[in-house]
mmCIF file of C-alpha atoms and ligand atoms in Angstrom:
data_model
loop_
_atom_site.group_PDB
_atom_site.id
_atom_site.type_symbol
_atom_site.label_atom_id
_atom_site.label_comp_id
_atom_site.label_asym_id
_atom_site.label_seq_id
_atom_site.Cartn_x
_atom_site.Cartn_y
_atom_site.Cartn_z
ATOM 1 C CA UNK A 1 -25.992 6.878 31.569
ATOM 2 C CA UNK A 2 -26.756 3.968 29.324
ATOM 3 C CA UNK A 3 -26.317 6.271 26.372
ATOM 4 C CA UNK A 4 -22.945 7.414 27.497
ATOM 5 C CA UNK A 5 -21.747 4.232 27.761
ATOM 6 C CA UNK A 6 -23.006 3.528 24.067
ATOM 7 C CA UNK A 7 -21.453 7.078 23.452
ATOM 8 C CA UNK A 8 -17.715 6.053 24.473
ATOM 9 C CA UNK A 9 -17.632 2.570 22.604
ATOM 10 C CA UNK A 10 -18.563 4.388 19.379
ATOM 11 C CA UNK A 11 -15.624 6.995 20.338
ATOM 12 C CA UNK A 12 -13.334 3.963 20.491
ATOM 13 C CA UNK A 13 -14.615 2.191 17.530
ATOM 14 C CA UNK A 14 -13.602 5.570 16.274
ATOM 15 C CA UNK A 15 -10.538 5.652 17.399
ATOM 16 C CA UNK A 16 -9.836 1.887 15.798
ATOM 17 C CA UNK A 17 -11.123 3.190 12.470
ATOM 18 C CA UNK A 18 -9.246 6.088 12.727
ATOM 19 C CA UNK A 19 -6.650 3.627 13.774
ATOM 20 C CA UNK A 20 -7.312 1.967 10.545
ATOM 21 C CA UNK A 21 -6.948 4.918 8.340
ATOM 22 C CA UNK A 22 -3.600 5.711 9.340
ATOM 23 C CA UNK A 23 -2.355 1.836 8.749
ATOM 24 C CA UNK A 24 -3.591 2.281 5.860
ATOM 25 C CA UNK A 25 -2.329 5.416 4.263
ATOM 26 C CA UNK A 26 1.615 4.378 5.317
ATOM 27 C CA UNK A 27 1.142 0.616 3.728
ATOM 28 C CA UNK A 28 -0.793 1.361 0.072
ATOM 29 C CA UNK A 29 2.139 2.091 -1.528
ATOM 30 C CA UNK A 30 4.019 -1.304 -0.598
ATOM 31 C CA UNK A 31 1.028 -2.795 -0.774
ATOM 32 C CA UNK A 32 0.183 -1.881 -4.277
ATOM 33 C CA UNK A 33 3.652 -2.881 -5.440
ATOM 34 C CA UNK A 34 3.344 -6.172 -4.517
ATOM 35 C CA UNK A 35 -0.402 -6.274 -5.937
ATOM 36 C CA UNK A 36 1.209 -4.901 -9.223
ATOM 37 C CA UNK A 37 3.769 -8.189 -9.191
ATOM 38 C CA UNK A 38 1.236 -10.861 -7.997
ATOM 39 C CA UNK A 39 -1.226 -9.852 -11.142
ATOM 40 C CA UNK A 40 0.829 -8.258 -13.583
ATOM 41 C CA UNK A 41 -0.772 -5.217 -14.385
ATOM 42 C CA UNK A 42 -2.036 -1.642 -13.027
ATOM 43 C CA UNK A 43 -5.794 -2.365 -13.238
ATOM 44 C CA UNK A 44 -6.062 -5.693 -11.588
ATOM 45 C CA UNK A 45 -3.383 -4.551 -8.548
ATOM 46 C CA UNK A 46 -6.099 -1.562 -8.556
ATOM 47 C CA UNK A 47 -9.079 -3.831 -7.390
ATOM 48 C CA UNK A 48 -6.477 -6.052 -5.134
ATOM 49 C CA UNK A 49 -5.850 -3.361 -3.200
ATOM 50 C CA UNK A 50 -9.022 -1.728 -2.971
ATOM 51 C CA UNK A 51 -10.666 -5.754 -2.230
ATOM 52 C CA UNK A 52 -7.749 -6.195 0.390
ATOM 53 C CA UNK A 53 -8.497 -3.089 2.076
ATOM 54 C CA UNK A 54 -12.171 -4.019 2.437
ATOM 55 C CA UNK A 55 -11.367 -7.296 3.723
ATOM 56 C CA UNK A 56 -9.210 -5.835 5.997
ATOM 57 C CA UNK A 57 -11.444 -3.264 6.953
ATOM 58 C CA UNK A 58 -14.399 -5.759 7.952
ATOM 59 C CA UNK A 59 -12.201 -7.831 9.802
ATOM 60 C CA UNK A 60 -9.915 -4.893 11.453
ATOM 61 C CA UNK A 61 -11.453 -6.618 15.329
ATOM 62 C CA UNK A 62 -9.635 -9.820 14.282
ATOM 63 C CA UNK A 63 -6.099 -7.951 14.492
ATOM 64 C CA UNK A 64 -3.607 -8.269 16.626
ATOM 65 C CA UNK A 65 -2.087 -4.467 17.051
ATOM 66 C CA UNK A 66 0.916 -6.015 18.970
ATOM 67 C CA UNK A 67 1.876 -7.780 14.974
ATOM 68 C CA UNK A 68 3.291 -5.794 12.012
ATOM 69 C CA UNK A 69 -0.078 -4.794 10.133
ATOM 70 C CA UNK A 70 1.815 -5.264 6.420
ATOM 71 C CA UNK A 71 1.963 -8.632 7.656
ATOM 72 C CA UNK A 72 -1.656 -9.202 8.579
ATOM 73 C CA UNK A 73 -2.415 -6.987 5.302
ATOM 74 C CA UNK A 74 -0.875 -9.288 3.205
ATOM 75 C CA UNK A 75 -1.833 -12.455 4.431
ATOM 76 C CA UNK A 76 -5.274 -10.920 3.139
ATOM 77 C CA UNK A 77 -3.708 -10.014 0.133
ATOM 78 C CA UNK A 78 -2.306 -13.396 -0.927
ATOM 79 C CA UNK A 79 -5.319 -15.115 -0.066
ATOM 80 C CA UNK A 80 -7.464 -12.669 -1.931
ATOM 81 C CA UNK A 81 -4.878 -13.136 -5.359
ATOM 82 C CA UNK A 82 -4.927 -17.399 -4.794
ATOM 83 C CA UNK A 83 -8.705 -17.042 -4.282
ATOM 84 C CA UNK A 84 -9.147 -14.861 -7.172
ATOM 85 C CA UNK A 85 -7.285 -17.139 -9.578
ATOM 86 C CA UNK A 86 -8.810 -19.853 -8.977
ATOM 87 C CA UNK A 87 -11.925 -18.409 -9.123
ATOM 88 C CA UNK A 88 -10.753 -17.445 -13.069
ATOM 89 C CA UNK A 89 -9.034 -21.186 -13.718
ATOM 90 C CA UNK A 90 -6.502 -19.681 -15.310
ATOM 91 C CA UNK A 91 -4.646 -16.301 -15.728
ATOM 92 C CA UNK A 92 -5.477 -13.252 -17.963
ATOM 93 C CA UNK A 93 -1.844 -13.075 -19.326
ATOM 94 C CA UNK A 94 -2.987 -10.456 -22.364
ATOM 95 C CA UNK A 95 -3.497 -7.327 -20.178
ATOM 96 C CA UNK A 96 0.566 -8.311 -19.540
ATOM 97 C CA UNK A 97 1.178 -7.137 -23.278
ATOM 98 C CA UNK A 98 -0.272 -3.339 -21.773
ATOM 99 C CA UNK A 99 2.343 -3.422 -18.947
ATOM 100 C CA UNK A 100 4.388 -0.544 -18.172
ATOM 101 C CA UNK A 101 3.029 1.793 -21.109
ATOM 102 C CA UNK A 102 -0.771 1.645 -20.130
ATOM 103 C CA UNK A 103 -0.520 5.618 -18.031
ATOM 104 C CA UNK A 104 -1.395 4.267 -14.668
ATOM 105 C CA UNK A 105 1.608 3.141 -13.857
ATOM 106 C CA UNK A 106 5.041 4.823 -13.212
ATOM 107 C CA UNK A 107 7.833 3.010 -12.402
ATOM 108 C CA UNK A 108 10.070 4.206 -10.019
ATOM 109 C CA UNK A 109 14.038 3.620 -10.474
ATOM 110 C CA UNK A 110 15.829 4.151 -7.132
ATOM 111 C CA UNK A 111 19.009 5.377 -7.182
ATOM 112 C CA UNK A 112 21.320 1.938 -7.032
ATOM 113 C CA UNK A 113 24.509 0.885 -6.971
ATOM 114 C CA UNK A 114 25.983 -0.386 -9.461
ATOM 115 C CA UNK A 115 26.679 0.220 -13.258
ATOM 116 C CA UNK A 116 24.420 2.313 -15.721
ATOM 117 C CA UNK A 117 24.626 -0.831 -18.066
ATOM 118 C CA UNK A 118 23.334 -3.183 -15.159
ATOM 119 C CA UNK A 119 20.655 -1.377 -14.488
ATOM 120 C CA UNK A 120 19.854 -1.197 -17.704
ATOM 121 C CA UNK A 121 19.588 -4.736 -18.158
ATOM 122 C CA UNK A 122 17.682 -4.927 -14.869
ATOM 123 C CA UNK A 123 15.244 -2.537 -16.634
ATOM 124 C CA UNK A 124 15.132 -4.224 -19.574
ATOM 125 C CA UNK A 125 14.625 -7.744 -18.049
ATOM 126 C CA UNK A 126 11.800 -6.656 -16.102
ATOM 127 C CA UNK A 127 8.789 -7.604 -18.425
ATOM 128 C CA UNK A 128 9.947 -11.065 -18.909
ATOM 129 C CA UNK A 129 10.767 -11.112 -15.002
ATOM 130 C CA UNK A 130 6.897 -10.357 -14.619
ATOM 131 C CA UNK A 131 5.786 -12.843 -17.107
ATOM 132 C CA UNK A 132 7.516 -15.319 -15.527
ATOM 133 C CA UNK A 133 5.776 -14.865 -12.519
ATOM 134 C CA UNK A 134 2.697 -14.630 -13.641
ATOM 135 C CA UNK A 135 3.760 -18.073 -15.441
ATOM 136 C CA UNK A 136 4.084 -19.904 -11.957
ATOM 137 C CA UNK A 137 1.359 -21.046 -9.509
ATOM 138 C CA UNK A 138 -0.098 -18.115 -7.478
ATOM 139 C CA UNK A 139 1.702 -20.244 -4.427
ATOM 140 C CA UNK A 140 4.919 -20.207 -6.050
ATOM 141 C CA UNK A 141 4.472 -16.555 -7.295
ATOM 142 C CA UNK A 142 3.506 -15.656 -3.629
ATOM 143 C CA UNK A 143 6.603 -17.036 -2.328
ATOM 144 C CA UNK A 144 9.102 -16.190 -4.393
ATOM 145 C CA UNK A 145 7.177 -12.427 -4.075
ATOM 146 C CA UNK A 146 7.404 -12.347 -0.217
ATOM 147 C CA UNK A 147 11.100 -13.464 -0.006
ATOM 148 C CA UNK A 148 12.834 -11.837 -2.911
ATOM 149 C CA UNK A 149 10.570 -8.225 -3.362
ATOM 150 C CA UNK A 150 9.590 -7.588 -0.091
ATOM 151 C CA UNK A 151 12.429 -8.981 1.758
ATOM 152 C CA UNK A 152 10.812 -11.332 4.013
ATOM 153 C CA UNK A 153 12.187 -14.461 6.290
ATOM 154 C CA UNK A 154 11.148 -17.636 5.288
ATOM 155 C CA UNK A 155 9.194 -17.961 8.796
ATOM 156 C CA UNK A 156 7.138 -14.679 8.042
ATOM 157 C CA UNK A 157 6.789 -16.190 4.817
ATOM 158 C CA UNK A 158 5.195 -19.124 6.054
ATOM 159 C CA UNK A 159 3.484 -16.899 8.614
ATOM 160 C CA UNK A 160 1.975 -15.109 5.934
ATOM 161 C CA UNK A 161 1.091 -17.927 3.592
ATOM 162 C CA UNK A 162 0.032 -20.378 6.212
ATOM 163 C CA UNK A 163 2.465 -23.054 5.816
ATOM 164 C CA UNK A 164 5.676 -24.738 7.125
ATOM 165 C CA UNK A 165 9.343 -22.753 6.346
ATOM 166 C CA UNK A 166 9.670 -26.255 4.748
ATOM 167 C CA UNK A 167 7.091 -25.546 2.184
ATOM 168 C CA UNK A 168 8.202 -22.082 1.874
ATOM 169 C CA UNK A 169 11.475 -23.409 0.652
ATOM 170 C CA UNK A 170 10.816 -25.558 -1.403
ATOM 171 C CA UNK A 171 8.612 -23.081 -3.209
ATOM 172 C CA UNK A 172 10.875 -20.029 -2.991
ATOM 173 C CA UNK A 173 13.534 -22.318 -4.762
ATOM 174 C CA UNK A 174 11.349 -24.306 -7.172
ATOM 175 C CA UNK A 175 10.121 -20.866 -8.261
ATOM 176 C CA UNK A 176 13.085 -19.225 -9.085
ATOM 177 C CA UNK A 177 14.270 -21.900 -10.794
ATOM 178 C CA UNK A 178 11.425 -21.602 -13.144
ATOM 179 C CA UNK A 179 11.841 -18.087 -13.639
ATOM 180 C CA UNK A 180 15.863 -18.528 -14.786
ATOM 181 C CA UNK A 181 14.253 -21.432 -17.050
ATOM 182 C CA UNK A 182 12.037 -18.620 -18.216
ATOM 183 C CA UNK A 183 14.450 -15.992 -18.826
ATOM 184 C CA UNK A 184 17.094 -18.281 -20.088
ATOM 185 C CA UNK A 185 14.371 -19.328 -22.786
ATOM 186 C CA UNK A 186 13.114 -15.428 -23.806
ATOM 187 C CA UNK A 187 15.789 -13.130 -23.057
ATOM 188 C CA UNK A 188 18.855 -15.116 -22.897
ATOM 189 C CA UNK A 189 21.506 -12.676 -23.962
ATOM 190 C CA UNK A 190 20.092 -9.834 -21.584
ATOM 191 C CA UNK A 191 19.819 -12.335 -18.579
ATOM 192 C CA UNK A 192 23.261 -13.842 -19.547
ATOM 193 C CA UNK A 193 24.928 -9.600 -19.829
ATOM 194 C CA UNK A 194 22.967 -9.417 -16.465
ATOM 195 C CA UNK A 195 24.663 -12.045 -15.223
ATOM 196 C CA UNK A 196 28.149 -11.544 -15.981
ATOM 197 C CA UNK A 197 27.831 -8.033 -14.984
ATOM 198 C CA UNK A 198 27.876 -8.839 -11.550
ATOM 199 C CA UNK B 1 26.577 -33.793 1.772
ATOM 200 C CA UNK B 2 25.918 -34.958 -2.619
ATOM 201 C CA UNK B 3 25.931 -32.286 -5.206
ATOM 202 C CA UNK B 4 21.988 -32.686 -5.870
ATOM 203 C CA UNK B 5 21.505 -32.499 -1.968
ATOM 204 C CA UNK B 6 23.923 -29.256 -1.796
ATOM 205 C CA UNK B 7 21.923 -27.612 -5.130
ATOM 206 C CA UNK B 8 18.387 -28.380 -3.617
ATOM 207 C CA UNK B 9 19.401 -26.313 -0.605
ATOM 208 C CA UNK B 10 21.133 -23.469 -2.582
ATOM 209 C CA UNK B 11 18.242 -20.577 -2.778
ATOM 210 C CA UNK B 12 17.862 -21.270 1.502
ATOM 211 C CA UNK B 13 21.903 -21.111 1.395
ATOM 212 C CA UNK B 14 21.941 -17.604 -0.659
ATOM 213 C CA UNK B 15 19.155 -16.743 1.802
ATOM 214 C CA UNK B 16 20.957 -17.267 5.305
ATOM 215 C CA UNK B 17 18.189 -19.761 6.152
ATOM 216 C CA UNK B 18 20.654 -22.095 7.177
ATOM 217 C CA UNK B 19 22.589 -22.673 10.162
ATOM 218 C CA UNK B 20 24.391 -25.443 12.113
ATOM 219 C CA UNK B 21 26.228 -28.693 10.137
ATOM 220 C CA UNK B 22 23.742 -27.923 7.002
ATOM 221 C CA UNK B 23 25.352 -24.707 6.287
ATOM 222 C CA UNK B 24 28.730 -25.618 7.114
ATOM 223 C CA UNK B 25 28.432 -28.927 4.741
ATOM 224 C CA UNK B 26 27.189 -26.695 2.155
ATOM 225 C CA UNK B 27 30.216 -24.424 2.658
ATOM 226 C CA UNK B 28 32.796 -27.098 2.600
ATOM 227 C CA UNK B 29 31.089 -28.310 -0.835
ATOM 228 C CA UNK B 30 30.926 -25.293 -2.859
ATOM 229 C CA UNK B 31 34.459 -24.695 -1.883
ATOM 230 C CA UNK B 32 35.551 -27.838 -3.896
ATOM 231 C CA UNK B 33 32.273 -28.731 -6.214
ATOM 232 C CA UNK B 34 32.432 -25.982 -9.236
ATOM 233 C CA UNK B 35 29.518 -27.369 -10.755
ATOM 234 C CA UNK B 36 27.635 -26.626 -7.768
ATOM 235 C CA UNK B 37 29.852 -22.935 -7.385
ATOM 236 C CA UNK B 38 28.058 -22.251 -10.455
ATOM 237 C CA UNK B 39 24.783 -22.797 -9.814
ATOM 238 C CA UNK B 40 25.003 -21.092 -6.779
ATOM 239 C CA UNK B 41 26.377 -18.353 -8.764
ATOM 240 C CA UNK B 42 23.786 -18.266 -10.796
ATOM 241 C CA UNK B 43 21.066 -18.511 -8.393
ATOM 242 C CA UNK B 44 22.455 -15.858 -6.464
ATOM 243 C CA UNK B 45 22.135 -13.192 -9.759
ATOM 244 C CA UNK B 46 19.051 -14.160 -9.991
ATOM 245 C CA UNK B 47 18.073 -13.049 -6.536
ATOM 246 C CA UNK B 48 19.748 -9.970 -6.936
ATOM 247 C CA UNK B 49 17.605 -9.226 -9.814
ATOM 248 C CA UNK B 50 14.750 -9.898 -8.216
ATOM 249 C CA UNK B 51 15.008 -8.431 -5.607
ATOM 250 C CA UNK B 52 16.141 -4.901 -7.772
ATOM 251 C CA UNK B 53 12.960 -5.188 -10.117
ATOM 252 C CA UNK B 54 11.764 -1.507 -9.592
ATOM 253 C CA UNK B 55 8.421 -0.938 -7.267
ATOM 254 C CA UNK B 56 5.647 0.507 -9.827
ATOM 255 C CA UNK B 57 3.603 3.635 -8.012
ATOM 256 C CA UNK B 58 -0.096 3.378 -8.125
ATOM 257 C CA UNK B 59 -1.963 6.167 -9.993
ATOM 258 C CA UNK B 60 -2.032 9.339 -7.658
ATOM 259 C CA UNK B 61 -5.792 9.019 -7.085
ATOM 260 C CA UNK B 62 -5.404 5.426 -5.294
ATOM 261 C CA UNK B 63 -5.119 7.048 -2.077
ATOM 262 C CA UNK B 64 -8.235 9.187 -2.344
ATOM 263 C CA UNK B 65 -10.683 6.057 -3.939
ATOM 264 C CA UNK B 66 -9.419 3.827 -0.944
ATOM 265 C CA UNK B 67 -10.295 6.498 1.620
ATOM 266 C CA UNK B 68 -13.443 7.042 -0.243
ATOM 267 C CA UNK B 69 -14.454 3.476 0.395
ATOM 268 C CA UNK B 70 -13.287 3.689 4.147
ATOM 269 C CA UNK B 71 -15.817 6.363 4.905
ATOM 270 C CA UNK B 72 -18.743 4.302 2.320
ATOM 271 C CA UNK B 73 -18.190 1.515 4.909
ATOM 272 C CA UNK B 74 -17.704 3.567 7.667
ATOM 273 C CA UNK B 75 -20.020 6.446 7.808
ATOM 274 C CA UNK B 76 -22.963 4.191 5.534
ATOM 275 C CA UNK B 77 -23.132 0.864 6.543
ATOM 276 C CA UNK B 78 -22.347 1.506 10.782
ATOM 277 C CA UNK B 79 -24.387 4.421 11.271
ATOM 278 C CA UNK B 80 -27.534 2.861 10.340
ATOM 279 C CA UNK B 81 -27.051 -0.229 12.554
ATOM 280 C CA UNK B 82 -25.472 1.765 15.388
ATOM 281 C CA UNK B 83 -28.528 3.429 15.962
ATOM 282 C CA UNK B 84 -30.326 0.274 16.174
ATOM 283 C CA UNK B 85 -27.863 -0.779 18.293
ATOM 284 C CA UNK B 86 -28.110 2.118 20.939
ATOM 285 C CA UNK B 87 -32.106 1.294 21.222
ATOM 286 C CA UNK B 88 -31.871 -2.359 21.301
ATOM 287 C CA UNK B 89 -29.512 -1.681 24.098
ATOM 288 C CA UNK B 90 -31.452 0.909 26.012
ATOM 289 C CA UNK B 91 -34.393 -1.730 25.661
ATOM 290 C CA UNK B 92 -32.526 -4.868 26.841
ATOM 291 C CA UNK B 93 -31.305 -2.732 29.434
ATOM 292 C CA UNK B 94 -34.650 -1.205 30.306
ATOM 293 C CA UNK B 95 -36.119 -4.707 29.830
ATOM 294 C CA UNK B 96 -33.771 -6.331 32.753
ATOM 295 C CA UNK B 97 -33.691 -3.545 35.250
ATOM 296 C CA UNK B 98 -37.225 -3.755 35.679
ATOM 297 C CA UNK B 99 -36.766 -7.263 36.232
ATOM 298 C CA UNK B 100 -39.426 -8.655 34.761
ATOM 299 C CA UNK B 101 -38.593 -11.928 33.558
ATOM 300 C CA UNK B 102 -41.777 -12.491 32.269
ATOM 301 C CA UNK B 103 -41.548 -9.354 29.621
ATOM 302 C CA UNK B 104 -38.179 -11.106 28.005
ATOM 303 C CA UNK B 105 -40.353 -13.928 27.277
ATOM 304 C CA UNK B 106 -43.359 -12.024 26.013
ATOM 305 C CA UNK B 107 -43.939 -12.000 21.995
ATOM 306 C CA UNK B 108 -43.147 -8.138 21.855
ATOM 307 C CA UNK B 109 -39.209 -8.695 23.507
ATOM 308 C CA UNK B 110 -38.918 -11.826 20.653
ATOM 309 C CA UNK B 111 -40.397 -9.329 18.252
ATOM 310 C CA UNK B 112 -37.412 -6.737 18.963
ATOM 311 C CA UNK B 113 -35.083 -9.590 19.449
ATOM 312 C CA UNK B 114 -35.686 -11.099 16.169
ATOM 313 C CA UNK B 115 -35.113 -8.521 14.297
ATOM 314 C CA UNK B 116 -32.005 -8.211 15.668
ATOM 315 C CA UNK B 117 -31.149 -11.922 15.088
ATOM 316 C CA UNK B 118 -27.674 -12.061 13.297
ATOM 317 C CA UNK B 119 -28.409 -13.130 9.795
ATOM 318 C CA UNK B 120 -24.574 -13.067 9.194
ATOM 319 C CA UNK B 121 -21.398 -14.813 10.044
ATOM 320 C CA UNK B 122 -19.722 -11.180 10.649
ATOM 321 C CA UNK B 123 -22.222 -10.893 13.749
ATOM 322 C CA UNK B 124 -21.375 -13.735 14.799
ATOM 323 C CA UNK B 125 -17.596 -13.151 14.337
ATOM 324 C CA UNK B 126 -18.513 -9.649 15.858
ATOM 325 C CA UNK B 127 -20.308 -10.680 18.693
ATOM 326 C CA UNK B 128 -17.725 -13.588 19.782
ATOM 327 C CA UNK B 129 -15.387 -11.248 20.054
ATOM 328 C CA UNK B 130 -16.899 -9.337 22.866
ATOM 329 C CA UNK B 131 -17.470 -6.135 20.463
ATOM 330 C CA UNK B 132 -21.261 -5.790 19.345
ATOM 331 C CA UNK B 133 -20.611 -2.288 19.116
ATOM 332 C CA UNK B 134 -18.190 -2.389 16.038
ATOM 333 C CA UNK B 135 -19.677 -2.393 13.163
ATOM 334 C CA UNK B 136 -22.795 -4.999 12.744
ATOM 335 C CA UNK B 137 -23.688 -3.407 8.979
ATOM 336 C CA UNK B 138 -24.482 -6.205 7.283
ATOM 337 C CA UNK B 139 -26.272 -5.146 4.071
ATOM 338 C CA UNK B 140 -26.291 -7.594 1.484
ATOM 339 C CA UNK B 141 -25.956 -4.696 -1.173
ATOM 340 C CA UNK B 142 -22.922 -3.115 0.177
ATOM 341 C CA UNK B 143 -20.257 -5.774 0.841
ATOM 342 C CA UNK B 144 -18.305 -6.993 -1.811
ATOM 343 C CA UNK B 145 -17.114 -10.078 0.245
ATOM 344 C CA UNK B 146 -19.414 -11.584 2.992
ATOM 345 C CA UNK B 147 -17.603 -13.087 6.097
ATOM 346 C CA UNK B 148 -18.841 -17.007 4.938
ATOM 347 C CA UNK B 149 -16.502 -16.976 2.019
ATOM 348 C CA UNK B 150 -13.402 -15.442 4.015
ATOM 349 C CA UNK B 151 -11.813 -17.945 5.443
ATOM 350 C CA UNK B 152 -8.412 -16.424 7.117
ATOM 351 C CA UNK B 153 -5.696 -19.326 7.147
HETATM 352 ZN ZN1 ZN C 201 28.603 -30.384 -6.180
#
């Protein structure tokens, strides 16, 4: 009797790893894209995800199924990347040079509205896009990140980063205004054409 | 509302983040303020670049390594300490249906008891959360991050 008991727990931690398994084969993707953005490059975002997937994975009996996993996931995630850079002092920003022609990385153009010529110059303004990024504070980076990429409230913003929609804003607009500095300083005619295309 | 006021509250504008008097003041000054129409301008291309950088895809074997480490920590690390866990719990069990107090307090039940003595924070974690079944691995080779330096905020 006592060993059924033991029996049916391990079928239900089975069940919650199983669980587990299926979160995470429908969030890697996402979740890899915005690994690829907070560290600029295919091999670090590698060992992001794979550390925020362990993470997750030791503490899957800390979350709340009723909540949106990518939510929970990336709360991990960001706290992993801030950890992890301060942990380094500063940012690798060489590996940046390899971006986008280093094999392990494809990019993938949706079909978008919008002319040929601006999404050229969307194309063509992504590397100094992701420099500037990886120029700010992981906070800012995080921020701007959340809202802009993945499309998220300021409150599940905050949710995510720990911190008042107050905070949130001021770093969501503090950071963008550093990347337009940034862009305006080392691809101003591109930015500029992107600009006036719209 | 002043123009530095209005342009400090632009990206939240461009965002719908505001409602109420804010957003209607902010309305009623870009209508009239072009310095401040063009910053807004300007902030809002910027947002629609961002937010149409393209989404890189991770290298096709990403899947497979992550659900190779899944089973590492699932099928390794548990299996081990379930066992344990089964006959520490057909012991403690054993141990208080034959009621004898005195046995619990003998040196062999603090012998089996000790060596089931949490050594980590996860057990802890684990145990305060009403699950000692989940998984109580705790071997310092395998984890790459131990529970004391995750701090969830
Ligand atoms: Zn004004």
């Amino acid at each position: 009797m006592l060993f059924v008991g033991v029996k049916n727990k391990t079928a239900a931690v089975d069940d919650r790893l199983d669980l587990f398994e299926s979160l995470m084969k429908d969030s890697y993707k996402p979740a890899y894209g915005l690994a690829y953005r907070l560290t600029g490059n295919a091999a670090e975002a590698e060992d992001l995800v794979q550390e925020t997937y362990v993470r997750a994975y030791r503490f899957f009996h800390r979350f709340d199924e009723s909540l949106p996993f990518t939510s929970w996931l990336y709360r991990i995630m960001t706290n992993a990347h801030i950890d992890s850079v301060r942990r380094r002092g500063r940012l690798r920003t060489t590996s940046l040079d390899t971006s986008g022609n280093d094999g392990a990385t494809t990019w993938d153009i949706a079909d978008q509205d919008g002319s040929p010529d601006r999404l050229m110059l969307q194309n063509s303004l992504d590397e100094p896009v992701q420099k500037a990024l990886l120029s700010m504070t992981p906070e800012f980076r995080t921020a701007v990140l959340l809202a802009d990429i993945e499309g998220l409230a300021y409150e599940e913003v905050a949710e995510i980063m720990k911190t008042s929609v107050g905070t949130v804003r001021s770093r969501i607009h503090r950071g963008r205004k550093q990347i337009r500095t940034h862009l305006l300083k080392h691809a101003p005619q591109t930015y500029r054409s992107f600009c006036d295309e719209l | 509302m002043n123009c530095k006021s209005v342009q400090n509250r632009l990206s939240a504008y461009l965002d719908r983040e505001l409602g109420g008097d804010e957003l209607l003041q902010i309305r009623a000054h870009l209508s009239t303020c072009k310095e401040c129409r063009a910053e807004s301008d300007g902030l809002r291309a910027l947002k629609s670049l961002l937010g149409g950088v393209p989404c890189p895809e991770p290298s096709e074997d990403l899947c497979e390594r992550l659900t190779a480490n899944m089973m590492r920590l699932r099928y390794e690390e548990p299996k081990r300490t379930l066992k344990v866990s089964a006959v520490m719990f057909a012991s403690v069990a054993a141990c208080s249906m034959l009621g004898t107090l005195f046995f619990m307090n003998s040196g062999l039940a603090k012998s089996i008891w000790h060596g089931r003595t949490p050594s980590s924070g996860k057990d802890l974690a684990i145990a305060q959360n009403g699950n000692p079944e989940a998984i109580t691995g705790s071997d310092p080779a395998g984890p790459i991050i131990s529970a004391a330096n995750f701090v969830p905020r």
